[in-house]
mmCIF file of C-alpha atoms in Angstrom:
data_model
loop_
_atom_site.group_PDB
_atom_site.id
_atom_site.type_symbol
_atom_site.label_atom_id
_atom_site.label_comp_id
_atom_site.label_asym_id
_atom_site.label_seq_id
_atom_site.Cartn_x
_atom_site.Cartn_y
_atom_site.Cartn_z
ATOM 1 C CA UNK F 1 42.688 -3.424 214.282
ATOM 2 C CA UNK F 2 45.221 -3.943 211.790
ATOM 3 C CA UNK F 3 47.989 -5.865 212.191
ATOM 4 C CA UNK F 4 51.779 -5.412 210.875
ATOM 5 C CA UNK F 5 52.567 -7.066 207.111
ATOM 6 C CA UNK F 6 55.763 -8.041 206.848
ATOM 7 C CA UNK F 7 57.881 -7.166 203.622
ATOM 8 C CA UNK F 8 56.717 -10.259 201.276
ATOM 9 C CA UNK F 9 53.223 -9.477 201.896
ATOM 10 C CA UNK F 10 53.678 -5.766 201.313
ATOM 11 C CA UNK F 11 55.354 -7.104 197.928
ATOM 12 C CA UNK F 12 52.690 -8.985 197.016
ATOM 13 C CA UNK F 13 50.549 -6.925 197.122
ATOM 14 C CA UNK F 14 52.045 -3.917 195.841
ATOM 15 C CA UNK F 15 52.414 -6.369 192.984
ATOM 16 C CA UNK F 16 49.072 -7.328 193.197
ATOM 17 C CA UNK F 17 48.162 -3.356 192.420
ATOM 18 C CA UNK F 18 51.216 -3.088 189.419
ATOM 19 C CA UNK F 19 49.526 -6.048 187.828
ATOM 20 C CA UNK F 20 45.952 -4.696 188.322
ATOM 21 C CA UNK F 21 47.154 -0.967 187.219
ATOM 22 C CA UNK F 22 48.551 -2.480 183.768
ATOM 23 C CA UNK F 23 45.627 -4.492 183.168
ATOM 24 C CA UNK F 24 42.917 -1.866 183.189
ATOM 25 C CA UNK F 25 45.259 0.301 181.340
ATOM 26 C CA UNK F 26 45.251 -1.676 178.505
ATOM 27 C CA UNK F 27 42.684 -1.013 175.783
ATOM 28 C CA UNK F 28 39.960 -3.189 175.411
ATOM 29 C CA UNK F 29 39.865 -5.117 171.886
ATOM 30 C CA UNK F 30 36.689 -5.721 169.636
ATOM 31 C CA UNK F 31 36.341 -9.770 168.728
ATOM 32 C CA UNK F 32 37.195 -10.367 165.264
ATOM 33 C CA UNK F 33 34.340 -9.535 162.974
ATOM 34 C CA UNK F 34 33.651 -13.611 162.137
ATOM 35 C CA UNK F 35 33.489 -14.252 165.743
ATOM 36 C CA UNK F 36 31.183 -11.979 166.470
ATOM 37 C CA UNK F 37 28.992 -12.727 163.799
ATOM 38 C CA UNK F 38 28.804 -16.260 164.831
ATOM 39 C CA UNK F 39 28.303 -15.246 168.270
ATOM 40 C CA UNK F 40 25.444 -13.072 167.185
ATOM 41 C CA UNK F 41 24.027 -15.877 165.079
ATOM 42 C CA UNK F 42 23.901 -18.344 167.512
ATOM 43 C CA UNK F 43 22.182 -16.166 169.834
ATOM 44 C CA UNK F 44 19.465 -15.514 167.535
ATOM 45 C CA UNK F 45 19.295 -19.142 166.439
ATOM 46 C CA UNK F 46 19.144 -20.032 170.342
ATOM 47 C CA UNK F 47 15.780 -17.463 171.032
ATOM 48 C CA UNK F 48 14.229 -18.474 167.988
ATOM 49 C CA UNK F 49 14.383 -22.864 169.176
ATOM 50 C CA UNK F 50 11.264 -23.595 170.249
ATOM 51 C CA UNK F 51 10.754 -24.082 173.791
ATOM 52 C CA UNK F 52 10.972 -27.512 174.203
ATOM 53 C CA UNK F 53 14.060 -27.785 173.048
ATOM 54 C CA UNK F 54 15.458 -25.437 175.927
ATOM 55 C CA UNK F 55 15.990 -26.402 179.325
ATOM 56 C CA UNK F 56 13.664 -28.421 181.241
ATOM 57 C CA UNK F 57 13.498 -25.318 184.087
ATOM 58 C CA UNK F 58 12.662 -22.710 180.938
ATOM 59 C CA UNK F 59 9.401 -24.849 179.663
ATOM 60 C CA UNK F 60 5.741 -23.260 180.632
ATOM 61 C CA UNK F 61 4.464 -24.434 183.821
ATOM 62 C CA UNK F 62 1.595 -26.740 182.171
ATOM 63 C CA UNK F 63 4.569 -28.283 180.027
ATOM 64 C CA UNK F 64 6.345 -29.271 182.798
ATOM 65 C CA UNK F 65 3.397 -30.493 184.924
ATOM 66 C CA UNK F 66 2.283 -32.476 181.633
ATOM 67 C CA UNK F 67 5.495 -33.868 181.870
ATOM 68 C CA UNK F 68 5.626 -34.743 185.072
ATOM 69 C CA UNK F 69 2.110 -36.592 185.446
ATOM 70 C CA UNK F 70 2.924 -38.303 182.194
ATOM 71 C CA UNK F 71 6.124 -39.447 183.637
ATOM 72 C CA UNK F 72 4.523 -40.635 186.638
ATOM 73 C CA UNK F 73 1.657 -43.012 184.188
ATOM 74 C CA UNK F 74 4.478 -44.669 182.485
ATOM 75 C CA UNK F 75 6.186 -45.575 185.748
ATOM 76 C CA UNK F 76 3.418 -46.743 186.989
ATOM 77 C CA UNK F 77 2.571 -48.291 183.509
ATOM 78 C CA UNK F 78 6.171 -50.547 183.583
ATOM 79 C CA UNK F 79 5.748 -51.131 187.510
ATOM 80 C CA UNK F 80 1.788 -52.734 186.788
ATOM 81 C CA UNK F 81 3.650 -55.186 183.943
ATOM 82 C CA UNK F 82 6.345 -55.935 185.644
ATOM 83 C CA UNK F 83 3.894 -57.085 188.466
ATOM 84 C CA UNK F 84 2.262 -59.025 185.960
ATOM 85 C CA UNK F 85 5.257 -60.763 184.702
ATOM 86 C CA UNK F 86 6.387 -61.664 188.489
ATOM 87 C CA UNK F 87 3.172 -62.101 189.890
ATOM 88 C CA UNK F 88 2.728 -66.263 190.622
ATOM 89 C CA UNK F 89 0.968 -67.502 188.461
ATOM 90 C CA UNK F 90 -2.035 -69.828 188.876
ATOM 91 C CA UNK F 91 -1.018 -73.527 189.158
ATOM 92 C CA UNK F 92 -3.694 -74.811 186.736
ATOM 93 C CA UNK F 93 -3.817 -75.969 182.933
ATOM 94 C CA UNK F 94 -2.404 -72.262 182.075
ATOM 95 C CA UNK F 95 0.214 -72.325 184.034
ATOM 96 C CA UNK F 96 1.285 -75.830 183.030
ATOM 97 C CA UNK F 97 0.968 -74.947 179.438
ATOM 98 C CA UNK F 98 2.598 -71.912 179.736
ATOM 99 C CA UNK F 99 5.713 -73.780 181.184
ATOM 100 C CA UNK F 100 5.939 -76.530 178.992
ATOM 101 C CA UNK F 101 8.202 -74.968 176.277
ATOM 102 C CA UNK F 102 10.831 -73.591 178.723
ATOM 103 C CA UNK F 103 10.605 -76.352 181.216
ATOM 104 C CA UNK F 104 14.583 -77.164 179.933
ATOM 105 C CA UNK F 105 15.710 -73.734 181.733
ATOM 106 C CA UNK F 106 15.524 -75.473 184.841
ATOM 107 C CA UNK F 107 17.487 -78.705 183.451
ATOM 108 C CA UNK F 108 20.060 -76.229 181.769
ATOM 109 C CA UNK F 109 20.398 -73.873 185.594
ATOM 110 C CA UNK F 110 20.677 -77.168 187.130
ATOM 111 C CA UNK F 111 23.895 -78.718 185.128
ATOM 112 C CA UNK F 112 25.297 -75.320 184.850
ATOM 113 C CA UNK F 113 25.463 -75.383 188.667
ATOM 114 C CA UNK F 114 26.562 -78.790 189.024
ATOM 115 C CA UNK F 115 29.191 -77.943 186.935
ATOM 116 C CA UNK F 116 30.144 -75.091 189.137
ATOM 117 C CA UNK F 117 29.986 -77.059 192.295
ATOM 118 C CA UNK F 118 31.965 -79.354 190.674
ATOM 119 C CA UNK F 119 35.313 -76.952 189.372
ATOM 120 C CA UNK F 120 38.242 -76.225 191.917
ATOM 121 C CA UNK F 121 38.494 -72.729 193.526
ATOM 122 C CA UNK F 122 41.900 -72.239 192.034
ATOM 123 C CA UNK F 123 40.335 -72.636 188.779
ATOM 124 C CA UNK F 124 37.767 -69.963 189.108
ATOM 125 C CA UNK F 125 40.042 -67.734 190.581
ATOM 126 C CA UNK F 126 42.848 -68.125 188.235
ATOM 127 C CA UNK F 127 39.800 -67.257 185.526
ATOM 128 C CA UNK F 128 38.750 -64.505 186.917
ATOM 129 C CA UNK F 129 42.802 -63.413 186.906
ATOM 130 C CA UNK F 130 43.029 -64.064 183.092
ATOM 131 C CA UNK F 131 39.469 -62.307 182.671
ATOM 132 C CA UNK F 132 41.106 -58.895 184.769
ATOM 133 C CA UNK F 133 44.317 -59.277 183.123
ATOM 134 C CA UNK F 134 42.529 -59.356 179.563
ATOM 135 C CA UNK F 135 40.711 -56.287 180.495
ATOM 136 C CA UNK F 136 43.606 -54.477 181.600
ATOM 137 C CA UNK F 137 45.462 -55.234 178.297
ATOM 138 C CA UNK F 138 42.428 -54.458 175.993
ATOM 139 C CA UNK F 139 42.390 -51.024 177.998
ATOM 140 C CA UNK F 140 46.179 -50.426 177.678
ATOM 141 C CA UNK F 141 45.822 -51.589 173.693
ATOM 142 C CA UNK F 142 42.907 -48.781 173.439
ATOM 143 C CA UNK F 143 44.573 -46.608 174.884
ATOM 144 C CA UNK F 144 48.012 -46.798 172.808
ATOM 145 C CA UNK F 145 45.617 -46.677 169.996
ATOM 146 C CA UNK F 146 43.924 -43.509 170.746
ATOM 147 C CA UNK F 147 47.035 -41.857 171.350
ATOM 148 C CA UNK F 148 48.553 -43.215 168.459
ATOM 149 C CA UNK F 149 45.334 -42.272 165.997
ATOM 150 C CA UNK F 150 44.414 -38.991 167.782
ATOM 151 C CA UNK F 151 47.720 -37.453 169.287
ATOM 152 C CA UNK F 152 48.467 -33.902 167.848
ATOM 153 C CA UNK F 153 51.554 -34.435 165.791
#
């Protein structure tokens, strides 16, 4: 069932059909001979890549399965040494020996928090202000300088 338009629709869209009208009327245009040579050449410099350099959807199936298994291996790889890294350690001669050249970490974590425990609120908080408001200004100063450097004159 169609329903009424009122007079600005009917406008519109006889307007819609004038505009329509005069654009298929006009003749179409070839692209300027350089343009469509480079368009040409990068299409034939495009199918002659070789396939791994294409998308990760247009590789061969093996390729991709290859990938996939070998990306698998590695994560498993880095998971197995970081297990090794956290893992505890036994609490014999290695382990002491092991730990004897970095047992100042703990000394250094432990003044460091002291330290910390030891500093007014208001004093972290007003760093953490001058730390935001430096970032804000080193962010307005790049920006200034982009414009400045890069604007179209």
């Amino acid at each position: 069932m169609n329903t009424p338009m009122n007079p600005n629709e009917q406008r519109e869209q006889q307007l819609a059909q004038l505009i329509d009208k005069a654009l298929r009327d006009q003749p179409l245009r070839r692209a300027p001979d350089s343009l469509e040579a480079k368009v040409m050449a990068e299409i034939a410099r495009r199918a002659a890549a070789p396939w791994w350099q294409g998308s990760f959807a247009s590789w061969p199936v093996a390729a991709r399965l290859l990938f996939l298994i070998a990306s698998a291996g590695f994560a498993k790889l880095i998971l197995s040494a970081t297990a090794l890294v956290v893992a505890p350690l036994d609490p014999g001669a290695r382990g002491a020996a092991l730990f004897a050249d970095v047992a100042w970490i703990h000394s250094l974590f432990a003044a460091i928090g002291a330290a910390a425990r030891a500093l007014p609120s208001l004093w972290i908080y007003g760093a953490l202000a001058v730390i935001a408001v430096l970032y804000l200004t080193l962010f307005g100063v790049s920006a200034a300088a982009y414009r400045t450097l890069y604007a179209p004159r």
